[in-house]
Amino acid sequence: MSLSELQFALDQLGVACWFNQLPAHVRHWEDRQGQEAILLRAREFAVACGATAEQMTDCEQYGSRLAIDNKAPLTLAGRSWDQFSAGLRDARSGCG
């Protein structure tokens, strides 16, 4: 595991948590099918990269706070749900 892989995995988990917390009327034009599966995939990817429980909790809280404040994660980098979820599905299942 490298530090950059761990940071990437944590970034993806934060975005997945944010998408999961968004109210239905926000980004309503995006059909976020498979949202729970993507969140699970992001958690599994973070664990495979060596994330601690505390780091994962921080990501979940970060995503929730952004959703509540009607803000988007910087690490989303303007991607749509389809782009984000496809990228996470394609991410290597393990790190290192």
PDB file of N, CA and C in Angstrom:
ATOM      1  N   MET A   1       0.841  -1.174   0.000  1.00  0.00           N
ATOM      2  CA  MET A   1       0.000   0.000   0.000  1.00  0.00           C
ATOM      3  C   MET A   1       0.883   1.233   0.000  1.00  0.00           C
ATOM      4  N   SER A   2       0.546   2.166  -0.862  1.00  0.00           N
ATOM      5  CA  SER A   2       1.253   3.436  -0.849  1.00  0.00           C
ATOM      6  C   SER A   2       0.342   4.504  -0.244  1.00  0.00           C
ATOM      7  N   LEU A   3       0.949   5.575   0.188  1.00  0.00           N
ATOM      8  CA  LEU A   3       0.179   6.669   0.759  1.00  0.00           C
ATOM      9  C   LEU A   3      -0.772   7.268  -0.275  1.00  0.00           C
ATOM     10  N   SER A   4      -0.327   7.362  -1.521  1.00  0.00           N
ATOM     11  CA  SER A   4      -1.193   7.937  -2.557  1.00  0.00           C
ATOM     12  C   SER A   4      -2.405   7.032  -2.830  1.00  0.00           C
ATOM     13  N   GLU A   5      -2.224   5.726  -2.790  1.00  0.00           N
ATOM     14  CA  GLU A   5      -3.349   4.809  -2.991  1.00  0.00           C
ATOM     15  C   GLU A   5      -4.347   4.918  -1.835  1.00  0.00           C
ATOM     16  N   LEU A   6      -3.819   5.023  -0.622  1.00  0.00           N
ATOM     17  CA  LEU A   6      -4.690   5.174   0.541  1.00  0.00           C
ATOM     18  C   LEU A   6      -5.469   6.476   0.445  1.00  0.00           C
ATOM     19  N   GLN A   7      -4.786   7.559   0.095  1.00  0.00           N
ATOM     20  CA  GLN A   7      -5.472   8.853  -0.010  1.00  0.00           C
ATOM     21  C   GLN A   7      -6.535   8.817  -1.099  1.00  0.00           C
ATOM     22  N   PHE A   8      -6.235   8.193  -2.226  1.00  0.00           N
ATOM     23  CA  PHE A   8      -7.214   8.063  -3.300  1.00  0.00           C
ATOM     24  C   PHE A   8      -8.440   7.296  -2.810  1.00  0.00           C
ATOM     25  N   ALA A   9      -8.218   6.192  -2.109  1.00  0.00           N
ATOM     26  CA  ALA A   9      -9.329   5.380  -1.605  1.00  0.00           C
ATOM     27  C   ALA A   9     -10.179   6.175  -0.616  1.00  0.00           C
ATOM     28  N   LEU A  10      -9.535   6.935   0.262  1.00  0.00           N
ATOM     29  CA  LEU A  10     -10.279   7.745   1.232  1.00  0.00           C
ATOM     30  C   LEU A  10     -11.054   8.860   0.528  1.00  0.00           C
ATOM     31  N   ASP A  11     -10.461   9.456  -0.480  1.00  0.00           N
ATOM     32  CA  ASP A  11     -11.164  10.478  -1.257  1.00  0.00           C
ATOM     33  C   ASP A  11     -12.414   9.899  -1.899  1.00  0.00           C
ATOM     34  N   GLN A  12     -12.285   8.719  -2.472  1.00  0.00           N
ATOM     35  CA  GLN A  12     -13.422   8.077  -3.132  1.00  0.00           C
ATOM     36  C   GLN A  12     -14.510   7.722  -2.121  1.00  0.00           C
ATOM     37  N   LEU A  13     -14.107   7.298  -0.937  1.00  0.00           N
ATOM     38  CA  LEU A  13     -15.087   6.982   0.104  1.00  0.00           C
ATOM     39  C   LEU A  13     -15.832   8.244   0.528  1.00  0.00           C
ATOM     40  N   GLY A  14     -15.117   9.351   0.668  1.00  0.00           N
ATOM     41  CA  GLY A  14     -15.772  10.610   1.025  1.00  0.00           C
ATOM     42  C   GLY A  14     -16.808  11.020  -0.006  1.00  0.00           C
ATOM     43  N   VAL A  15     -16.480  10.869  -1.275  1.00  0.00           N
ATOM     44  CA  VAL A  15     -17.418  11.212  -2.347  1.00  0.00           C
ATOM     45  C   VAL A  15     -18.613  10.258  -2.334  1.00  0.00           C
ATOM     46  N   ALA A  16     -18.357   8.971  -2.154  1.00  0.00           N
ATOM     47  CA  ALA A  16     -19.450   7.989  -2.109  1.00  0.00           C
ATOM     48  C   ALA A  16     -20.392   8.283  -0.949  1.00  0.00           C
ATOM     49  N   CYS A  17     -19.832   8.654   0.191  1.00  0.00           N
ATOM     50  CA  CYS A  17     -20.668   8.991   1.351  1.00  0.00           C
ATOM     51  C   CYS A  17     -21.486  10.246   1.076  1.00  0.00           C
ATOM     52  N   TRP A  18     -20.871  11.214   0.404  1.00  0.00           N
ATOM     53  CA  TRP A  18     -21.580  12.445   0.045  1.00  0.00           C
ATOM     54  C   TRP A  18     -22.753  12.128  -0.877  1.00  0.00           C
ATOM     55  N   PHE A  19     -22.502  11.358  -1.937  1.00  0.00           N
ATOM     56  CA  PHE A  19     -23.581  10.989  -2.856  1.00  0.00           C
ATOM     57  C   PHE A  19     -24.691  10.266  -2.093  1.00  0.00           C
ATOM     58  N   ASN A  20     -24.316   9.409  -1.167  1.00  0.00           N
ATOM     59  CA  ASN A  20     -25.296   8.632  -0.420  1.00  0.00           C
ATOM     60  C   ASN A  20     -26.157   9.520   0.483  1.00  0.00           C
ATOM     61  N   GLN A  21     -25.615  10.636   0.954  1.00  0.00           N
ATOM     62  CA  GLN A  21     -26.338  11.517   1.871  1.00  0.00           C
ATOM     63  C   GLN A  21     -27.150  12.607   1.177  1.00  0.00           C
ATOM     64  N   LEU A  22     -26.957  12.785  -0.128  1.00  0.00           N
ATOM     65  CA  LEU A  22     -27.667  13.854  -0.827  1.00  0.00           C
ATOM     66  C   LEU A  22     -29.174  13.621  -0.801  1.00  0.00           C
ATOM     67  N   PRO A  23     -29.935  14.663  -0.502  1.00  0.00           N
ATOM     68  CA  PRO A  23     -31.387  14.531  -0.584  1.00  0.00           C
ATOM     69  C   PRO A  23     -31.808  14.259  -2.033  1.00  0.00           C
ATOM     70  N   ALA A  24     -32.963  13.690  -2.215  1.00  0.00           N
ATOM     71  CA  ALA A  24     -33.437  13.283  -3.540  1.00  0.00           C
ATOM     72  C   ALA A  24     -33.537  14.457  -4.513  1.00  0.00           C
ATOM     73  N   HIS A  25     -33.856  15.650  -4.033  1.00  0.00           N
ATOM     74  CA  HIS A  25     -34.036  16.787  -4.933  1.00  0.00           C
ATOM     75  C   HIS A  25     -32.715  17.403  -5.402  1.00  0.00           C
ATOM     76  N   VAL A  26     -31.616  17.028  -4.763  1.00  0.00           N
ATOM     77  CA  VAL A  26     -30.309  17.564  -5.144  1.00  0.00           C
ATOM     78  C   VAL A  26     -29.710  16.672  -6.234  1.00  0.00           C
ATOM     79  N   ARG A  27     -29.209  17.292  -7.288  1.00  0.00           N
ATOM     80  CA  ARG A  27     -28.664  16.558  -8.429  1.00  0.00           C
ATOM     81  C   ARG A  27     -29.700  15.553  -8.939  1.00  0.00           C
ATOM     82  N   HIS A  28     -30.942  15.988  -8.979  1.00  0.00           N
ATOM     83  CA  HIS A  28     -32.068  15.112  -9.340  1.00  0.00           C
ATOM     84  C   HIS A  28     -31.978  14.600 -10.771  1.00  0.00           C
ATOM     85  N   TRP A  29     -31.180  15.242 -11.590  1.00  0.00           N
ATOM     86  CA  TRP A  29     -31.051  14.815 -12.990  1.00  0.00           C
ATOM     87  C   TRP A  29     -30.202  13.550 -13.113  1.00  0.00           C
ATOM     88  N   GLU A  30     -29.530  13.179 -12.054  1.00  0.00           N
ATOM     89  CA  GLU A  30     -28.677  11.980 -12.105  1.00  0.00           C
ATOM     90  C   GLU A  30     -29.408  10.793 -11.502  1.00  0.00           C
ATOM     91  N   ASP A  31     -29.454   9.719 -12.217  1.00  0.00           N
ATOM     92  CA  ASP A  31     -30.050   8.495 -11.716  1.00  0.00           C
ATOM     93  C   ASP A  31     -28.959   7.721 -10.989  1.00  0.00           C
ATOM     94  N   ARG A  32     -28.984   7.755  -9.683  1.00  0.00           N
ATOM     95  CA  ARG A  32     -27.913   7.140  -8.900  1.00  0.00           C
ATOM     96  C   ARG A  32     -28.251   5.686  -8.544  1.00  0.00           C
ATOM     97  N   GLN A  33     -28.518   4.891  -9.565  1.00  0.00           N
ATOM     98  CA  GLN A  33     -28.793   3.478  -9.331  1.00  0.00           C
ATOM     99  C   GLN A  33     -27.538   2.804  -8.794  1.00  0.00           C
ATOM    100  N   GLY A  34     -27.748   1.883  -7.894  1.00  0.00           N
ATOM    101  CA  GLY A  34     -26.625   1.145  -7.337  1.00  0.00           C
ATOM    102  C   GLY A  34     -25.847   1.931  -6.308  1.00  0.00           C
ATOM    103  N   GLN A  35     -26.459   2.966  -5.761  1.00  0.00           N
ATOM    104  CA  GLN A  35     -25.789   3.843  -4.807  1.00  0.00           C
ATOM    105  C   GLN A  35     -25.235   3.080  -3.604  1.00  0.00           C
ATOM    106  N   GLU A  36     -26.014   2.181  -3.049  1.00  0.00           N
ATOM    107  CA  GLU A  36     -25.557   1.419  -1.877  1.00  0.00           C
ATOM    108  C   GLU A  36     -24.395   0.497  -2.233  1.00  0.00           C
ATOM    109  N   ALA A  37     -24.456  -0.100  -3.425  1.00  0.00           N
ATOM    110  CA  ALA A  37     -23.378  -0.991  -3.871  1.00  0.00           C
ATOM    111  C   ALA A  37     -22.083  -0.208  -4.072  1.00  0.00           C
ATOM    112  N   ILE A  38     -22.184   1.010  -4.587  1.00  0.00           N
ATOM    113  CA  ILE A  38     -20.995   1.835  -4.792  1.00  0.00           C
ATOM    114  C   ILE A  38     -20.414   2.247  -3.445  1.00  0.00           C
ATOM    115  N   LEU A  39     -21.262   2.597  -2.492  1.00  0.00           N
ATOM    116  CA  LEU A  39     -20.771   2.936  -1.153  1.00  0.00           C
ATOM    117  C   LEU A  39     -20.051   1.746  -0.530  1.00  0.00           C
ATOM    118  N   LEU A  40     -20.618   0.555  -0.671  1.00  0.00           N
ATOM    119  CA  LEU A  40     -19.961  -0.652  -0.163  1.00  0.00           C
ATOM    120  C   LEU A  40     -18.627  -0.880  -0.866  1.00  0.00           C
ATOM    121  N   ARG A  41     -18.609  -0.692  -2.169  1.00  0.00           N
ATOM    122  CA  ARG A  41     -17.367  -0.844  -2.956  1.00  0.00           C
ATOM    123  C   ARG A  41     -16.307   0.147  -2.478  1.00  0.00           C
ATOM    124  N   ALA A  42     -16.705   1.380  -2.205  1.00  0.00           N
ATOM    125  CA  ALA A  42     -15.765   2.393  -1.723  1.00  0.00           C
ATOM    126  C   ALA A  42     -15.210   1.997  -0.361  1.00  0.00           C
ATOM    127  N   ARG A  43     -16.056   1.454   0.501  1.00  0.00           N
ATOM    128  CA  ARG A  43     -15.591   1.007   1.831  1.00  0.00           C
ATOM    129  C   ARG A  43     -14.614  -0.165   1.693  1.00  0.00           C
ATOM    130  N   GLU A  44     -14.946  -1.117   0.842  1.00  0.00           N
ATOM    131  CA  GLU A  44     -14.066  -2.271   0.630  1.00  0.00           C
ATOM    132  C   GLU A  44     -12.717  -1.841   0.060  1.00  0.00           C
ATOM    133  N   PHE A  45     -12.751  -0.897  -0.870  1.00  0.00           N
ATOM    134  CA  PHE A  45     -11.532  -0.386  -1.483  1.00  0.00           C
ATOM    135  C   PHE A  45     -10.665   0.313  -0.431  1.00  0.00           C
ATOM    136  N   ALA A  46     -11.288   1.106   0.438  1.00  0.00           N
ATOM    137  CA  ALA A  46     -10.542   1.788   1.498  1.00  0.00           C
ATOM    138  C   ALA A  46      -9.900   0.786   2.452  1.00  0.00           C
ATOM    139  N   VAL A  47     -10.636  -0.248   2.814  1.00  0.00           N
ATOM    140  CA  VAL A  47     -10.085  -1.288   3.704  1.00  0.00           C
ATOM    141  C   VAL A  47      -8.911  -1.985   3.029  1.00  0.00           C
ATOM    142  N   ALA A  48      -9.059  -2.323   1.762  1.00  0.00           N
ATOM    143  CA  ALA A  48      -7.986  -2.991   1.026  1.00  0.00           C
ATOM    144  C   ALA A  48      -6.730  -2.119   0.951  1.00  0.00           C
ATOM    145  N   CYS A  49      -6.918  -0.816   0.987  1.00  0.00           N
ATOM    146  CA  CYS A  49      -5.784   0.111   0.918  1.00  0.00           C
ATOM    147  C   CYS A  49      -5.215   0.437   2.289  1.00  0.00           C
ATOM    148  N   GLY A  50      -5.794  -0.144   3.339  1.00  0.00           N
ATOM    149  CA  GLY A  50      -5.244   0.021   4.678  1.00  0.00           C
ATOM    150  C   GLY A  50      -5.864   1.110   5.517  1.00  0.00           C
ATOM    151  N   ALA A  51      -7.045   1.573   5.156  1.00  0.00           N
ATOM    152  CA  ALA A  51      -7.706   2.621   5.936  1.00  0.00           C
ATOM    153  C   ALA A  51      -8.098   2.091   7.309  1.00  0.00           C
ATOM    154  N   THR A  52      -7.957   2.956   8.295  1.00  0.00           N
ATOM    155  CA  THR A  52      -8.377   2.594   9.646  1.00  0.00           C
ATOM    156  C   THR A  52      -9.856   2.910   9.817  1.00  0.00           C
ATOM    157  N   ALA A  53     -10.442   2.366  10.860  1.00  0.00           N
ATOM    158  CA  ALA A  53     -11.852   2.647  11.145  1.00  0.00           C
ATOM    159  C   ALA A  53     -12.048   4.140  11.392  1.00  0.00           C
ATOM    160  N   GLU A  54     -11.101   4.772  12.047  1.00  0.00           N
ATOM    161  CA  GLU A  54     -11.201   6.206  12.319  1.00  0.00           C
ATOM    162  C   GLU A  54     -11.167   7.023  11.021  1.00  0.00           C
ATOM    163  N   GLN A  55     -10.303   6.649  10.097  1.00  0.00           N
ATOM    164  CA  GLN A  55     -10.233   7.345   8.813  1.00  0.00           C
ATOM    165  C   GLN A  55     -11.535   7.181   8.036  1.00  0.00           C
ATOM    166  N   MET A  56     -12.094   6.003   8.073  1.00  0.00           N
ATOM    167  CA  MET A  56     -13.342   5.755   7.349  1.00  0.00           C
ATOM    168  C   MET A  56     -14.493   6.545   7.976  1.00  0.00           C
ATOM    169  N   THR A  57     -14.529   6.619   9.301  1.00  0.00           N
ATOM    170  CA  THR A  57     -15.550   7.412   9.984  1.00  0.00           C
ATOM    171  C   THR A  57     -15.404   8.881   9.626  1.00  0.00           C
ATOM    172  N   ASP A  58     -14.165   9.368   9.556  1.00  0.00           N
ATOM    173  CA  ASP A  58     -13.924  10.756   9.154  1.00  0.00           C
ATOM    174  C   ASP A  58     -14.475  11.026   7.756  1.00  0.00           C
ATOM    175  N   CYS A  59     -14.270  10.089   6.825  1.00  0.00           N
ATOM    176  CA  CYS A  59     -14.777  10.241   5.463  1.00  0.00           C
ATOM    177  C   CYS A  59     -16.298  10.294   5.448  1.00  0.00           C
ATOM    178  N   GLU A  60     -16.922   9.440   6.234  1.00  0.00           N
ATOM    179  CA  GLU A  60     -18.378   9.416   6.288  1.00  0.00           C
ATOM    180  C   GLU A  60     -18.924  10.720   6.863  1.00  0.00           C
ATOM    181  N   GLN A  61     -18.275  11.237   7.903  1.00  0.00           N
ATOM    182  CA  GLN A  61     -18.707  12.497   8.495  1.00  0.00           C
ATOM    183  C   GLN A  61     -18.475  13.665   7.541  1.00  0.00           C
ATOM    184  N   TYR A  62     -17.370  13.628   6.814  1.00  0.00           N
ATOM    185  CA  TYR A  62     -17.064  14.657   5.832  1.00  0.00           C
ATOM    186  C   TYR A  62     -18.146  14.700   4.752  1.00  0.00           C
ATOM    187  N   GLY A  63     -18.490  13.546   4.201  1.00  0.00           N
ATOM    188  CA  GLY A  63     -19.527  13.474   3.185  1.00  0.00           C
ATOM    189  C   GLY A  63     -20.863  13.965   3.702  1.00  0.00           C
ATOM    190  N   SER A  64     -21.211  13.591   4.917  1.00  0.00           N
ATOM    191  CA  SER A  64     -22.481  14.019   5.516  1.00  0.00           C
ATOM    192  C   SER A  64     -22.515  15.531   5.728  1.00  0.00           C
ATOM    193  N   ARG A  65     -21.416  16.088   6.248  1.00  0.00           N
ATOM    194  CA  ARG A  65     -21.377  17.539   6.484  1.00  0.00           C
ATOM    195  C   ARG A  65     -21.524  18.320   5.182  1.00  0.00           C
ATOM    196  N   LEU A  66     -20.848  17.863   4.146  1.00  0.00           N
ATOM    197  CA  LEU A  66     -20.955  18.553   2.856  1.00  0.00           C
ATOM    198  C   LEU A  66     -22.376  18.492   2.310  1.00  0.00           C
ATOM    199  N   ALA A  67     -23.002  17.336   2.420  1.00  0.00           N
ATOM    200  CA  ALA A  67     -24.378  17.189   1.926  1.00  0.00           C
ATOM    201  C   ALA A  67     -25.326  18.107   2.698  1.00  0.00           C
ATOM    202  N   ILE A  68     -25.159  18.178   4.001  1.00  0.00           N
ATOM    203  CA  ILE A  68     -26.002  19.038   4.836  1.00  0.00           C
ATOM    204  C   ILE A  68     -25.798  20.504   4.476  1.00  0.00           C
ATOM    205  N   ASP A  69     -24.547  20.877   4.215  1.00  0.00           N
ATOM    206  CA  ASP A  69     -24.215  22.270   3.889  1.00  0.00           C
ATOM    207  C   ASP A  69     -24.432  22.612   2.417  1.00  0.00           C
ATOM    208  N   ASN A  70     -24.959  21.660   1.641  1.00  0.00           N
ATOM    209  CA  ASN A  70     -25.215  21.849   0.210  1.00  0.00           C
ATOM    210  C   ASN A  70     -23.935  22.206  -0.549  1.00  0.00           C
ATOM    211  N   LYS A  71     -22.869  21.512  -0.215  1.00  0.00           N
ATOM    212  CA  LYS A  71     -21.581  21.696  -0.885  1.00  0.00           C
ATOM    213  C   LYS A  71     -21.168  20.370  -1.505  1.00  0.00           C
ATOM    214  N   ALA A  72     -20.215  20.432  -2.420  1.00  0.00           N
ATOM    215  CA  ALA A  72     -19.714  19.223  -3.080  1.00  0.00           C
ATOM    216  C   ALA A  72     -18.262  18.987  -2.679  1.00  0.00           C
ATOM    217  N   PRO A  73     -17.845  17.723  -2.606  1.00  0.00           N
ATOM    218  CA  PRO A  73     -16.448  17.424  -2.277  1.00  0.00           C
ATOM    219  C   PRO A  73     -15.507  17.918  -3.373  1.00  0.00           C
ATOM    220  N   LEU A  74     -14.406  18.489  -2.963  1.00  0.00           N
ATOM    221  CA  LEU A  74     -13.404  18.944  -3.921  1.00  0.00           C
ATOM    222  C   LEU A  74     -12.911  17.775  -4.767  1.00  0.00           C
ATOM    223  N   THR A  75     -12.811  16.601  -4.161  1.00  0.00           N
ATOM    224  CA  THR A  75     -12.289  15.433  -4.865  1.00  0.00           C
ATOM    225  C   THR A  75     -13.273  14.851  -5.878  1.00  0.00           C
ATOM    226  N   LEU A  76     -14.493  15.368  -5.914  1.00  0.00           N
ATOM    227  CA  LEU A  76     -15.438  14.952  -6.959  1.00  0.00           C
ATOM    228  C   LEU A  76     -14.939  15.444  -8.315  1.00  0.00           C
ATOM    229  N   ALA A  77     -14.274  16.590  -8.302  1.00  0.00           N
ATOM    230  CA  ALA A  77     -13.634  17.162  -9.496  1.00  0.00           C
ATOM    231  C   ALA A  77     -14.595  17.291 -10.672  1.00  0.00           C
ATOM    232  N   GLY A  78     -15.836  17.665 -10.368  1.00  0.00           N
ATOM    233  CA  GLY A  78     -16.800  17.903 -11.425  1.00  0.00           C
ATOM    234  C   GLY A  78     -17.366  16.669 -12.098  1.00  0.00           C
ATOM    235  N   ARG A  79     -17.053  15.486 -11.581  1.00  0.00           N
ATOM    236  CA  ARG A  79     -17.563  14.256 -12.198  1.00  0.00           C
ATOM    237  C   ARG A  79     -19.042  14.074 -11.902  1.00  0.00           C
ATOM    238  N   SER A  80     -19.719  13.463 -12.823  1.00  0.00           N
ATOM    239  CA  SER A  80     -21.118  13.094 -12.610  1.00  0.00           C
ATOM    240  C   SER A  80     -21.151  11.779 -11.820  1.00  0.00           C
ATOM    241  N   TRP A  81     -22.356  11.388 -11.417  1.00  0.00           N
ATOM    242  CA  TRP A  81     -22.513  10.118 -10.723  1.00  0.00           C
ATOM    243  C   TRP A  81     -22.017   8.969 -11.596  1.00  0.00           C
ATOM    244  N   ASP A  82     -22.384   8.993 -12.862  1.00  0.00           N
ATOM    245  CA  ASP A  82     -21.979   7.918 -13.774  1.00  0.00           C
ATOM    246  C   ASP A  82     -20.457   7.840 -13.894  1.00  0.00           C
ATOM    247  N   GLN A  83     -19.800   8.995 -14.016  1.00  0.00           N
ATOM    248  CA  GLN A  83     -18.338   9.006 -14.121  1.00  0.00           C
ATOM    249  C   GLN A  83     -17.694   8.519 -12.833  1.00  0.00           C
ATOM    250  N   PHE A  84     -18.215   8.992 -11.703  1.00  0.00           N
ATOM    251  CA  PHE A  84     -17.657   8.584 -10.409  1.00  0.00           C
ATOM    252  C   PHE A  84     -17.831   7.088 -10.181  1.00  0.00           C
ATOM    253  N   SER A  85     -19.047   6.592 -10.352  1.00  0.00           N
ATOM    254  CA  SER A  85     -19.310   5.181 -10.065  1.00  0.00           C
ATOM    255  C   SER A  85     -18.562   4.255 -11.025  1.00  0.00           C
ATOM    256  N   ALA A  86     -18.443   4.645 -12.286  1.00  0.00           N
ATOM    257  CA  ALA A  86     -17.690   3.825 -13.241  1.00  0.00           C
ATOM    258  C   ALA A  86     -16.212   3.782 -12.859  1.00  0.00           C
ATOM    259  N   GLY A  87     -15.678   4.910 -12.441  1.00  0.00           N
ATOM    260  CA  GLY A  87     -14.282   4.958 -12.022  1.00  0.00           C
ATOM    261  C   GLY A  87     -14.017   4.119 -10.792  1.00  0.00           C
ATOM    262  N   LEU A  88     -14.948   4.141  -9.864  1.00  0.00           N
ATOM    263  CA  LEU A  88     -14.776   3.342  -8.653  1.00  0.00           C
ATOM    264  C   LEU A  88     -14.922   1.859  -8.958  1.00  0.00           C
ATOM    265  N   ARG A  89     -15.829   1.508  -9.848  1.00  0.00           N
ATOM    266  CA  ARG A  89     -15.967   0.100 -10.235  1.00  0.00           C
ATOM    267  C   ARG A  89     -14.708  -0.412 -10.908  1.00  0.00           C
ATOM    268  N   ASP A  90     -14.065   0.471 -11.669  1.00  0.00           N
ATOM    269  CA  ASP A  90     -12.855   0.086 -12.397  1.00  0.00           C
ATOM    270  C   ASP A  90     -11.600   0.129 -11.537  1.00  0.00           C
ATOM    271  N   ALA A  91     -11.675   0.747 -10.375  1.00  0.00           N
ATOM    272  CA  ALA A  91     -10.498   0.847  -9.506  1.00  0.00           C
ATOM    273  C   ALA A  91     -10.053  -0.556  -9.101  1.00  0.00           C
ATOM    274  N   ARG A  92      -8.773  -0.690  -8.941  1.00  0.00           N
ATOM    275  CA  ARG A  92      -8.256  -2.006  -8.542  1.00  0.00           C
ATOM    276  C   ARG A  92      -8.882  -2.432  -7.232  1.00  0.00           C
ATOM    277  N   SER A  93      -9.148  -3.701  -7.099  1.00  0.00           N
ATOM    278  CA  SER A  93      -9.805  -4.200  -5.900  1.00  0.00           C
ATOM    279  C   SER A  93      -8.874  -4.189  -4.698  1.00  0.00           C
ATOM    280  N   GLY A  94      -7.595  -4.197  -4.941  1.00  0.00           N
ATOM    281  CA  GLY A  94      -6.629  -4.141  -3.859  1.00  0.00           C
ATOM    282  C   GLY A  94      -5.594  -3.084  -4.120  1.00  0.00           C
ATOM    283  N   CYS A  95      -4.898  -2.699  -3.106  1.00  0.00           N
ATOM    284  CA  CYS A  95      -3.844  -1.692  -3.246  1.00  0.00           C
ATOM    285  C   CYS A  95      -2.487  -2.381  -3.115  1.00  0.00           C
ATOM    286  N   GLY A  96      -1.507  -1.683  -3.627  1.00  0.00           N
ATOM    287  CA  GLY A  96      -0.133  -2.146  -3.421  1.00  0.00           C
ATOM    288  C   GLY A  96       0.427  -3.003  -4.476  1.00  0.00           C
TER     289      GLY A  96
END
